[in-house]
Amino acid sequence: MEPSTLSPPSTMVAARRAAGGVGDAIFSAAVRLSGWSLLALLGGLIGVLAWGGAQAWGAFGPGFAWSTAWNPVSEHFGALAPVFGSVMTTVLALLIAVPLAFGIAFWLVEMAPGSVAGPIGMAVQLLAAVPSIIFGMWGFFVIVPVMARVVQPWANRHLGHVPVLGVLFHGAPYGTGLLTGGLVLAVMVTPFVCAVMRDVFTAMPAQIRESAYGLGATRWEVMRSVILPWSRPALVGGVMLGMGRALGETMAVTFVIGNTNRIGWSLFAPGNTIASLIALEFPESAAGSLKLSSLLALGFILMVISFVTLACSRVLLRRGA
Amino acid sequence: MSGELAGVPAAPSGAGWGRGGRLAARRRLADRLATGLSLGATGIVLLALGSILLTLLARGLPGLSAGTLVRVMTPPGGGGGLANAIAGSLVQTGLAAAIGTPVGLLTGIYLSEYATDGRVVAVVRFVSDMMLSAPSILVGLFVYLALVAPVGHFSGLSGAVALAMLFVPVVVRTTEDMLRLVPLTMREAAYALGAPKWRVVLQVCLRAARAGVLTGILLAVARVSGETAPLLFTSLGNMNWSLSLDAPMASLPVAIYQYAGSAYDDWVQLAWTGALLITAGVLVLNVVVRMWHRRLGAGQ
């Protein structure tokens, strides 16, 4: 296969081969440079965020990570409230998105006739292509009013007095808040999780599935006792992929989260997330200020959280595939 | 295929499906319940998609006129349009594609044709995957610190660079996958003719894979053109007509972000029209590319 081991039939070919050697050297260098430049870029991203947040870490110490303060006037900043918001909205989003994604994948793979499965699978995938700012507007103008006028007053009246659970539903019906953020995120994340589940379910060897059906199992039994145990690691990987997406999502959440720096258990209370806090406050932070550095330190925390999540997802998906 | 298989258990399968035993009834109930719930899940997500599209049409169409496309953004009540935002989006997305395509292609070629050390391949692919799903606002922060803060002002160029960083991993992924599909015999034939490796890669492999690679590039364009977060701190947005790469530049997503949250009816209307434009563009690009790609795949 190595062309240089062939004997040259003429000097012309030899000359061309020498020219090819130069071309090869240049091209190979370009290709390597490009591949390694990605490493440099990601390294730069991590380095720059770590370095940019150094001032905040220096001023507040490791306590920055669990301080709840965010006071630009007294220059006290802490990461806990936005981290709490990010984690809460992500958990809520996954609680809604994972069953939805599973349902769609189950239906598309096991039940839908081919002529319907194609277009509907495509429609679900199109949802993943809608820009996130559109989800933000839709959430703000469509979901928030519904939450404020219907869902929250109803939950307040009927669930607000239940002893322990009631805490989750207290608060004035603003319509914005953690639950609304989680809902919009869930709609955004579902197609990603669903795509992974679909791939995993179809990757299952047909004989195993067929033998289960041959034994008289129902579709649900095949799914629960055969496909699910077989594909668990990859499924967890898919869920974590969705988690990574939800953690870092900015525009959609910024519209509906309420943007208040607080920690509370009520699902209806406004909050914020790391990404939305950065989006809102970064433009109004003076260069070199402690606030700017604190935002960068928050960005670094977000990067660490989402990279750990995505790395786990990668590993699980590869093991499952 | 599986639909037909699912009919099998109704046939004579011992435990008495259809003979009305209590176990059979419970099993059938569980199956029906699962079927119903998964149909419901599909319905809910399709409903959400329908609601988004209908809302965009209902609120965006009334503001769609020639003036919207031709006039520049103005203060509220000034009867402005989105022309500079549309132009800015085109410029920044185009530039991002111009920067991102060669880098993505070369990296994809590196991964599939050149890298011999498995660990290096794994690391580069891992990094590319990380960049594919990294929070895009962090890319904005990075480019702000690397390109905006040192220069001292926001610029269209930095916006394009931020978008390019999101563009590259999509192209890397598809290029690598598509090159791996090129049959080895094709490469061998080219080598046997005495072609140097770079010609084999560029003129044989890449040409054979060009439909798939082009798909990746177009999907990357679709993905990048709706991004807002990385542009907030890099190209910032601009109320005036400006195509200078060295000055703040308007873009549709940032204009939508600014206008949607405002208190002025005409600005909110423009935000919806912009949202309709950008979603229509992105979705049409996606549908066309995917259908085209599927037909090519079926034809081969």
PDB file of C-alpha atoms in Angstrom, chain A residues 1-3 6 16-17 19-25 27-28 30-32 34-42 44-46 48-49 51-52 99-112 118-120 122-127 129-135 137-138 140-142 187 190-191 206 209-210 213-221 241 244-245 247-251 254-255 274-276 278-280 282-283 285 287 292 295-296 298-300 302-303 306-307 310-311 314-315 318, chain B residues 1-3 5-6 8-9 13 17 27-28 30-31 34-35 37-42 44-49 51-53 55-56 59 102-107 109-111 114-116 120 122-124 126-139 141-146 165 168-169 172-173 184 187-188 191-192 194-199 201-202 222-223 225-229 232-233 236 253-254 256-257 260-261 268 271-272 274-276 278-279 282-283 286-288 290-291 294:
ATOM      1  CA  MET A   1       0.000   0.000   0.000  1.00  0.00           C
ATOM      2  CA  GLU A   2       2.926   2.379   0.655  1.00  0.00           C
ATOM      3  CA  PRO A   3       3.504   3.991  -2.771  1.00  0.00           C
ATOM      4  CA  LEU A   6       7.215   0.784  -5.835  1.00  0.00           C
ATOM      5  CA  ARG A  16       6.531  13.893  -9.518  1.00  0.00           C
ATOM      6  CA  ARG A  17       6.997  11.636  -6.545  1.00  0.00           C
ATOM      7  CA  ALA A  19       7.020  16.845  -5.502  1.00  0.00           C
ATOM      8  CA  GLY A  20       4.428  14.637  -3.870  1.00  0.00           C
ATOM      9  CA  GLY A  21       6.781  14.200  -0.935  1.00  0.00           C
ATOM     10  CA  VAL A  22       6.941  17.952  -0.386  1.00  0.00           C
ATOM     11  CA  GLY A  23       3.170  18.176  -0.738  1.00  0.00           C
ATOM     12  CA  ASP A  24       2.784  15.337   1.716  1.00  0.00           C
ATOM     13  CA  ALA A  25       5.037  17.017   4.243  1.00  0.00           C
ATOM     14  CA  PHE A  27      -0.285  18.678   4.135  1.00  0.00           C
ATOM     15  CA  SER A  28       0.607  16.403   7.005  1.00  0.00           C
ATOM     16  CA  ALA A  30      -1.234  21.383   8.289  1.00  0.00           C
ATOM     17  CA  VAL A  31      -3.442  18.515   9.367  1.00  0.00           C
ATOM     18  CA  ARG A  32      -1.512  17.953  12.590  1.00  0.00           C
ATOM     19  CA  SER A  34      -5.149  21.849  12.981  1.00  0.00           C
ATOM     20  CA  GLY A  35      -5.810  18.857  15.214  1.00  0.00           C
ATOM     21  CA  TRP A  36      -3.536  20.132  17.940  1.00  0.00           C
ATOM     22  CA  SER A  37      -4.955  23.638  17.686  1.00  0.00           C
ATOM     23  CA  LEU A  38      -8.195  22.218  19.098  1.00  0.00           C
ATOM     24  CA  LEU A  39      -6.273  21.014  22.138  1.00  0.00           C
ATOM     25  CA  ALA A  40      -4.700  24.445  22.461  1.00  0.00           C
ATOM     26  CA  LEU A  41      -8.109  26.128  22.184  1.00  0.00           C
ATOM     27  CA  LEU A  42      -9.724  24.029  24.884  1.00  0.00           C
ATOM     28  CA  GLY A  44      -6.795  28.136  26.473  1.00  0.00           C
ATOM     29  CA  LEU A  45     -10.470  28.211  27.397  1.00  0.00           C
ATOM     30  CA  ILE A  46      -9.836  26.455  30.683  1.00  0.00           C
ATOM     31  CA  VAL A  48      -8.244  31.816  30.645  1.00  0.00           C
ATOM     32  CA  LEU A  49     -11.296  31.199  32.829  1.00  0.00           C
ATOM     33  CA  TRP A  51      -6.824  32.898  35.410  1.00  0.00           C
ATOM     34  CA  GLY A  52      -9.669  35.393  35.004  1.00  0.00           C
ATOM     35  CA  PRO A  99     -39.692   9.988  30.762  1.00  0.00           C
ATOM     36  CA  LEU A 100     -40.772  11.984  27.700  1.00  0.00           C
ATOM     37  CA  ALA A 101     -37.673  11.001  25.731  1.00  0.00           C
ATOM     38  CA  PHE A 102     -38.034   7.390  26.800  1.00  0.00           C
ATOM     39  CA  GLY A 103     -41.679   7.337  25.763  1.00  0.00           C
ATOM     40  CA  ILE A 104     -40.926   8.745  22.333  1.00  0.00           C
ATOM     41  CA  ALA A 105     -37.969   6.428  21.761  1.00  0.00           C
ATOM     42  CA  PHE A 106     -40.025   3.402  22.906  1.00  0.00           C
ATOM     43  CA  TRP A 107     -42.864   4.372  20.599  1.00  0.00           C
ATOM     44  CA  LEU A 108     -40.641   5.150  17.610  1.00  0.00           C
ATOM     45  CA  VAL A 109     -38.577   1.977  17.890  1.00  0.00           C
ATOM     46  CA  GLU A 110     -41.125  -0.627  18.982  1.00  0.00           C
ATOM     47  CA  MET A 111     -44.522   0.553  17.884  1.00  0.00           C
ATOM     48  CA  ALA A 112     -44.680   3.227  15.206  1.00  0.00           C
ATOM     49  CA  GLY A 118     -39.776   8.737   9.935  1.00  0.00           C
ATOM     50  CA  PRO A 119     -41.568  12.092   9.887  1.00  0.00           C
ATOM     51  CA  ILE A 120     -42.260  12.121  13.629  1.00  0.00           C
ATOM     52  CA  MET A 122     -37.597  14.031  12.200  1.00  0.00           C
ATOM     53  CA  ALA A 123     -40.013  16.469  13.862  1.00  0.00           C
ATOM     54  CA  VAL A 124     -38.586  15.605  17.283  1.00  0.00           C
ATOM     55  CA  GLN A 125     -35.075  16.122  15.936  1.00  0.00           C
ATOM     56  CA  LEU A 126     -36.085  19.480  14.478  1.00  0.00           C
ATOM     57  CA  LEU A 127     -36.905  20.597  17.993  1.00  0.00           C
ATOM     58  CA  ALA A 129     -32.364  22.576  15.864  1.00  0.00           C
ATOM     59  CA  VAL A 130     -34.543  25.451  17.107  1.00  0.00           C
ATOM     60  CA  PRO A 131     -32.222  28.181  18.432  1.00  0.00           C
ATOM     61  CA  SER A 132     -32.267  28.470  22.199  1.00  0.00           C
ATOM     62  CA  ILE A 133     -33.323  32.112  22.164  1.00  0.00           C
ATOM     63  CA  ILE A 134     -36.550  31.020  20.464  1.00  0.00           C
ATOM     64  CA  PHE A 135     -37.243  28.704  23.401  1.00  0.00           C
ATOM     65  CA  MET A 137     -39.199  33.859  23.825  1.00  0.00           C
ATOM     66  CA  TRP A 138     -41.700  31.017  23.650  1.00  0.00           C
ATOM     67  CA  PHE A 140     -41.577  34.025  28.222  1.00  0.00           C
ATOM     68  CA  PHE A 141     -44.647  34.795  26.125  1.00  0.00           C
ATOM     69  CA  VAL A 142     -46.471  31.441  26.166  1.00  0.00           C
ATOM     70  CA  VAL A 187     -38.488  20.675  26.015  1.00  0.00           C
ATOM     71  CA  THR A 190     -35.757  15.947  25.237  1.00  0.00           C
ATOM     72  CA  PRO A 191     -34.699  15.566  21.575  1.00  0.00           C
ATOM     73  CA  ALA A 206     -32.564  -8.201  16.573  1.00  0.00           C
ATOM     74  CA  ARG A 209     -35.551  -8.942  20.827  1.00  0.00           C
ATOM     75  CA  GLU A 210     -37.153 -11.477  18.504  1.00  0.00           C
ATOM     76  CA  TYR A 213     -41.242 -11.813  21.450  1.00  0.00           C
ATOM     77  CA  GLY A 214     -41.117 -15.470  20.425  1.00  0.00           C
ATOM     78  CA  LEU A 215     -41.514 -16.432  24.085  1.00  0.00           C
ATOM     79  CA  GLY A 216     -44.715 -14.472  24.154  1.00  0.00           C
ATOM     80  CA  ALA A 217     -43.565 -11.295  25.867  1.00  0.00           C
ATOM     81  CA  THR A 218     -45.520  -8.100  25.364  1.00  0.00           C
ATOM     82  CA  ARG A 219     -43.816  -5.022  23.936  1.00  0.00           C
ATOM     83  CA  TRP A 220     -43.574  -3.483  27.378  1.00  0.00           C
ATOM     84  CA  GLU A 221     -42.096  -6.659  28.830  1.00  0.00           C
ATOM     85  CA  LEU A 241     -25.542  14.320  27.806  1.00  0.00           C
ATOM     86  CA  GLY A 244     -24.658  18.758  30.299  1.00  0.00           C
ATOM     87  CA  ARG A 245     -26.830  20.628  27.828  1.00  0.00           C
ATOM     88  CA  LEU A 247     -26.550  22.955  32.843  1.00  0.00           C
ATOM     89  CA  GLY A 248     -24.953  25.273  30.321  1.00  0.00           C
ATOM     90  CA  GLU A 249     -28.072  26.538  28.584  1.00  0.00           C
ATOM     91  CA  THR A 250     -28.226  30.309  28.710  1.00  0.00           C
ATOM     92  CA  MET A 251     -30.719  32.203  26.601  1.00  0.00           C
ATOM     93  CA  THR A 254     -32.502  33.857  31.157  1.00  0.00           C
ATOM     94  CA  PHE A 255     -35.962  34.698  29.813  1.00  0.00           C
ATOM     95  CA  ILE A 274     -24.748  30.423  36.481  1.00  0.00           C
ATOM     96  CA  ALA A 275     -25.208  30.930  32.756  1.00  0.00           C
ATOM     97  CA  SER A 276     -28.040  33.448  33.039  1.00  0.00           C
ATOM     98  CA  ILE A 278     -23.194  35.687  33.507  1.00  0.00           C
ATOM     99  CA  ALA A 279     -25.314  36.692  30.509  1.00  0.00           C
ATOM    100  CA  LEU A 280     -27.071  39.426  32.459  1.00  0.00           C
ATOM    101  CA  PHE A 282     -21.178  40.427  32.536  1.00  0.00           C
ATOM    102  CA  PRO A 283     -21.951  43.324  30.169  1.00  0.00           C
ATOM    103  CA  SER A 285     -19.184  44.715  34.930  1.00  0.00           C
ATOM    104  CA  ALA A 287     -12.973  45.573  33.397  1.00  0.00           C
ATOM    105  CA  LEU A 292     -16.055  40.544  36.652  1.00  0.00           C
ATOM    106  CA  LEU A 295     -18.381  35.990  37.117  1.00  0.00           C
ATOM    107  CA  LEU A 296     -15.376  34.362  35.468  1.00  0.00           C
ATOM    108  CA  LEU A 298     -18.524  31.179  38.192  1.00  0.00           C
ATOM    109  CA  GLY A 299     -17.846  30.390  34.542  1.00  0.00           C
ATOM    110  CA  PHE A 300     -14.971  28.184  35.649  1.00  0.00           C
ATOM    111  CA  LEU A 302     -19.809  25.834  35.321  1.00  0.00           C
ATOM    112  CA  MET A 303     -17.112  24.497  33.035  1.00  0.00           C
ATOM    113  CA  SER A 306     -20.400  20.410  32.728  1.00  0.00           C
ATOM    114  CA  PHE A 307     -17.095  18.894  31.639  1.00  0.00           C
ATOM    115  CA  LEU A 310     -19.989  15.325  29.613  1.00  0.00           C
ATOM    116  CA  ALA A 311     -16.882  13.227  30.209  1.00  0.00           C
ATOM    117  CA  ARG A 314     -18.807  10.015  26.824  1.00  0.00           C
ATOM    118  CA  VAL A 315     -17.357   7.107  28.788  1.00  0.00           C
ATOM    119  CA  ARG A 318     -18.703   4.375  24.504  1.00  0.00           C
TER     120      ARG A 318
ATOM    121  CA  MET B   1     -40.701  -4.737  11.408  1.00  0.00           C
ATOM    122  CA  SER B   2     -41.102  -4.826  15.142  1.00  0.00           C
ATOM    123  CA  GLY B   3     -44.750  -3.932  14.691  1.00  0.00           C
ATOM    124  CA  LEU B   5     -43.376  -9.072  15.655  1.00  0.00           C
ATOM    125  CA  ALA B   6     -45.503  -7.584  18.352  1.00  0.00           C
ATOM    126  CA  VAL B   8     -46.816 -12.761  17.574  1.00  0.00           C
ATOM    127  CA  PRO B   9     -47.716 -13.211  21.263  1.00  0.00           C
ATOM    128  CA  SER B  13     -48.300 -18.929  23.501  1.00  0.00           C
ATOM    129  CA  TRP B  17     -52.925 -14.504  26.314  1.00  0.00           C
ATOM    130  CA  ARG B  27     -49.800  -8.089  31.522  1.00  0.00           C
ATOM    131  CA  ARG B  28     -52.069  -6.748  28.847  1.00  0.00           C
ATOM    132  CA  ALA B  30     -49.339  -2.967  31.682  1.00  0.00           C
ATOM    133  CA  ASP B  31     -48.654  -3.151  27.971  1.00  0.00           C
ATOM    134  CA  ALA B  34     -47.019   1.714  28.507  1.00  0.00           C
ATOM    135  CA  THR B  35     -48.294   2.138  24.968  1.00  0.00           C
ATOM    136  CA  LEU B  37     -48.048   6.732  28.040  1.00  0.00           C
ATOM    137  CA  SER B  38     -45.445   6.622  25.294  1.00  0.00           C
ATOM    138  CA  LEU B  39     -47.997   7.835  22.767  1.00  0.00           C
ATOM    139  CA  GLY B  40     -48.798  10.600  25.208  1.00  0.00           C
ATOM    140  CA  ALA B  41     -45.122  11.529  25.527  1.00  0.00           C
ATOM    141  CA  THR B  42     -44.790  11.756  21.769  1.00  0.00           C
ATOM    142  CA  ILE B  44     -46.677  16.276  24.304  1.00  0.00           C
ATOM    143  CA  VAL B  45     -43.386  16.918  22.527  1.00  0.00           C
ATOM    144  CA  LEU B  46     -45.064  17.330  19.143  1.00  0.00           C
ATOM    145  CA  LEU B  47     -47.512  19.711  20.814  1.00  0.00           C
ATOM    146  CA  ALA B  48     -44.607  21.772  22.150  1.00  0.00           C
ATOM    147  CA  LEU B  49     -43.024  21.925  18.702  1.00  0.00           C
ATOM    148  CA  SER B  51     -46.944  25.513  19.802  1.00  0.00           C
ATOM    149  CA  ILE B  52     -43.526  27.054  19.138  1.00  0.00           C
ATOM    150  CA  LEU B  53     -44.017  27.120  15.376  1.00  0.00           C
ATOM    151  CA  THR B  55     -46.619  31.131  18.062  1.00  0.00           C
ATOM    152  CA  LEU B  56     -43.779  32.208  15.793  1.00  0.00           C
ATOM    153  CA  ARG B  59     -46.757  36.742  16.176  1.00  0.00           C
ATOM    154  CA  PRO B 102     -10.816  24.409   6.902  1.00  0.00           C
ATOM    155  CA  VAL B 103      -9.905  23.795  10.537  1.00  0.00           C
ATOM    156  CA  GLY B 104     -12.737  21.291  10.941  1.00  0.00           C
ATOM    157  CA  LEU B 105     -11.930  19.528   7.680  1.00  0.00           C
ATOM    158  CA  LEU B 106      -8.219  19.276   8.445  1.00  0.00           C
ATOM    159  CA  THR B 107      -8.862  18.002  11.954  1.00  0.00           C
ATOM    160  CA  ILE B 109      -8.760  14.322   8.077  1.00  0.00           C
ATOM    161  CA  TYR B 110      -6.143  14.163  10.810  1.00  0.00           C
ATOM    162  CA  LEU B 111      -8.336  11.914  12.939  1.00  0.00           C
ATOM    163  CA  TYR B 114      -3.133  10.651   9.697  1.00  0.00           C
ATOM    164  CA  ALA B 115      -3.140  10.009  13.418  1.00  0.00           C
ATOM    165  CA  THR B 116      -1.504   6.677  14.079  1.00  0.00           C
ATOM    166  CA  VAL B 120      -3.671  10.952  20.491  1.00  0.00           C
ATOM    167  CA  ALA B 122      -8.758   9.570  21.539  1.00  0.00           C
ATOM    168  CA  VAL B 123      -7.619  12.835  23.123  1.00  0.00           C
ATOM    169  CA  VAL B 124      -8.288  14.994  20.052  1.00  0.00           C
ATOM    170  CA  PHE B 126     -12.534  13.809  23.187  1.00  0.00           C
ATOM    171  CA  VAL B 127     -11.576  17.489  23.066  1.00  0.00           C
ATOM    172  CA  SER B 128     -13.641  17.979  19.934  1.00  0.00           C
ATOM    173  CA  ASP B 129     -16.632  16.304  21.600  1.00  0.00           C
ATOM    174  CA  MET B 130     -16.202  18.504  24.658  1.00  0.00           C
ATOM    175  CA  MET B 131     -16.218  21.603  22.479  1.00  0.00           C
ATOM    176  CA  LEU B 132     -19.305  20.311  20.722  1.00  0.00           C
ATOM    177  CA  SER B 133     -21.307  20.334  23.931  1.00  0.00           C
ATOM    178  CA  ALA B 134     -19.498  22.975  25.992  1.00  0.00           C
ATOM    179  CA  PRO B 135     -21.787  25.753  27.229  1.00  0.00           C
ATOM    180  CA  SER B 136     -21.660  28.329  24.462  1.00  0.00           C
ATOM    181  CA  ILE B 137     -21.653  31.241  26.880  1.00  0.00           C
ATOM    182  CA  LEU B 138     -18.240  30.073  28.117  1.00  0.00           C
ATOM    183  CA  VAL B 139     -16.943  30.303  24.565  1.00  0.00           C
ATOM    184  CA  LEU B 141     -16.326  34.574  27.844  1.00  0.00           C
ATOM    185  CA  PHE B 142     -13.158  33.024  26.452  1.00  0.00           C
ATOM    186  CA  VAL B 143     -13.199  35.053  23.245  1.00  0.00           C
ATOM    187  CA  TYR B 144     -13.996  38.180  25.254  1.00  0.00           C
ATOM    188  CA  LEU B 145     -10.895  37.681  27.385  1.00  0.00           C
ATOM    189  CA  ALA B 146      -8.705  36.587  24.474  1.00  0.00           C
ATOM    190  CA  MET B 165     -15.265  27.690  17.821  1.00  0.00           C
ATOM    191  CA  VAL B 168     -15.414  23.412  14.111  1.00  0.00           C
ATOM    192  CA  PRO B 169     -16.435  20.382  16.217  1.00  0.00           C
ATOM    193  CA  VAL B 172     -14.752  17.492  12.609  1.00  0.00           C
ATOM    194  CA  ARG B 173     -17.335  14.915  13.632  1.00  0.00           C
ATOM    195  CA  LEU B 184     -10.129   1.119   1.372  1.00  0.00           C
ATOM    196  CA  ARG B 187      -7.442   4.532  -1.592  1.00  0.00           C
ATOM    197  CA  GLU B 188      -5.431   1.537  -2.759  1.00  0.00           C
ATOM    198  CA  TYR B 191      -1.936   4.814  -4.387  1.00  0.00           C
ATOM    199  CA  ALA B 192      -1.346   2.205  -7.113  1.00  0.00           C
ATOM    200  CA  GLY B 194       1.382   6.639  -7.832  1.00  0.00           C
ATOM    201  CA  ALA B 195      -0.551   9.483  -6.224  1.00  0.00           C
ATOM    202  CA  PRO B 196       0.978  11.050  -3.115  1.00  0.00           C
ATOM    203  CA  LYS B 197      -0.990  10.735   0.089  1.00  0.00           C
ATOM    204  CA  TRP B 198      -2.228  14.315   0.207  1.00  0.00           C
ATOM    205  CA  ARG B 199      -3.715  13.950  -3.261  1.00  0.00           C
ATOM    206  CA  VAL B 201      -6.901  12.269   0.739  1.00  0.00           C
ATOM    207  CA  LEU B 202      -8.010  15.503  -0.904  1.00  0.00           C
ATOM    208  CA  ALA B 222     -27.617  26.103  10.935  1.00  0.00           C
ATOM    209  CA  ARG B 223     -26.426  25.546  14.470  1.00  0.00           C
ATOM    210  CA  SER B 225     -26.611  31.057  13.029  1.00  0.00           C
ATOM    211  CA  GLY B 226     -29.019  30.881  15.967  1.00  0.00           C
ATOM    212  CA  GLU B 227     -26.414  31.254  18.708  1.00  0.00           C
ATOM    213  CA  THR B 228     -26.879  34.237  20.972  1.00  0.00           C
ATOM    214  CA  ALA B 229     -24.830  33.737  24.106  1.00  0.00           C
ATOM    215  CA  LEU B 232     -23.262  38.953  23.780  1.00  0.00           C
ATOM    216  CA  PHE B 233     -19.692  39.671  24.868  1.00  0.00           C
ATOM    217  CA  LEU B 236     -22.211  42.946  21.226  1.00  0.00           C
ATOM    218  CA  PRO B 253     -30.171  36.662  17.753  1.00  0.00           C
ATOM    219  CA  VAL B 254     -28.738  39.527  19.804  1.00  0.00           C
ATOM    220  CA  ILE B 256     -34.065  39.486  19.282  1.00  0.00           C
ATOM    221  CA  TYR B 257     -32.652  39.259  22.796  1.00  0.00           C
ATOM    222  CA  ALA B 260     -37.932  40.786  23.213  1.00  0.00           C
ATOM    223  CA  GLY B 261     -37.242  41.997  26.725  1.00  0.00           C
ATOM    224  CA  VAL B 268     -41.313  43.245  20.599  1.00  0.00           C
ATOM    225  CA  ALA B 271     -38.215  40.489  17.920  1.00  0.00           C
ATOM    226  CA  TRP B 272     -40.958  38.072  16.872  1.00  0.00           C
ATOM    227  CA  GLY B 274     -36.676  38.216  13.646  1.00  0.00           C
ATOM    228  CA  ALA B 275     -37.374  35.016  15.564  1.00  0.00           C
ATOM    229  CA  LEU B 276     -39.615  33.802  12.743  1.00  0.00           C
ATOM    230  CA  ILE B 278     -34.154  32.868  11.961  1.00  0.00           C
ATOM    231  CA  THR B 279     -36.168  29.788  12.927  1.00  0.00           C
ATOM    232  CA  VAL B 282     -32.546  27.163  10.457  1.00  0.00           C
ATOM    233  CA  LEU B 283     -35.386  24.646  10.138  1.00  0.00           C
ATOM    234  CA  ASN B 286     -32.058  21.332   8.488  1.00  0.00           C
ATOM    235  CA  VAL B 287     -34.950  19.685   6.663  1.00  0.00           C
ATOM    236  CA  VAL B 288     -33.463  20.180   3.196  1.00  0.00           C
ATOM    237  CA  ARG B 290     -31.345  15.911   6.056  1.00  0.00           C
ATOM    238  CA  MET B 291     -33.684  14.870   3.260  1.00  0.00           C
ATOM    239  CA  ARG B 294     -31.020  10.597   3.259  1.00  0.00           C
TER     240      ARG B 294
END
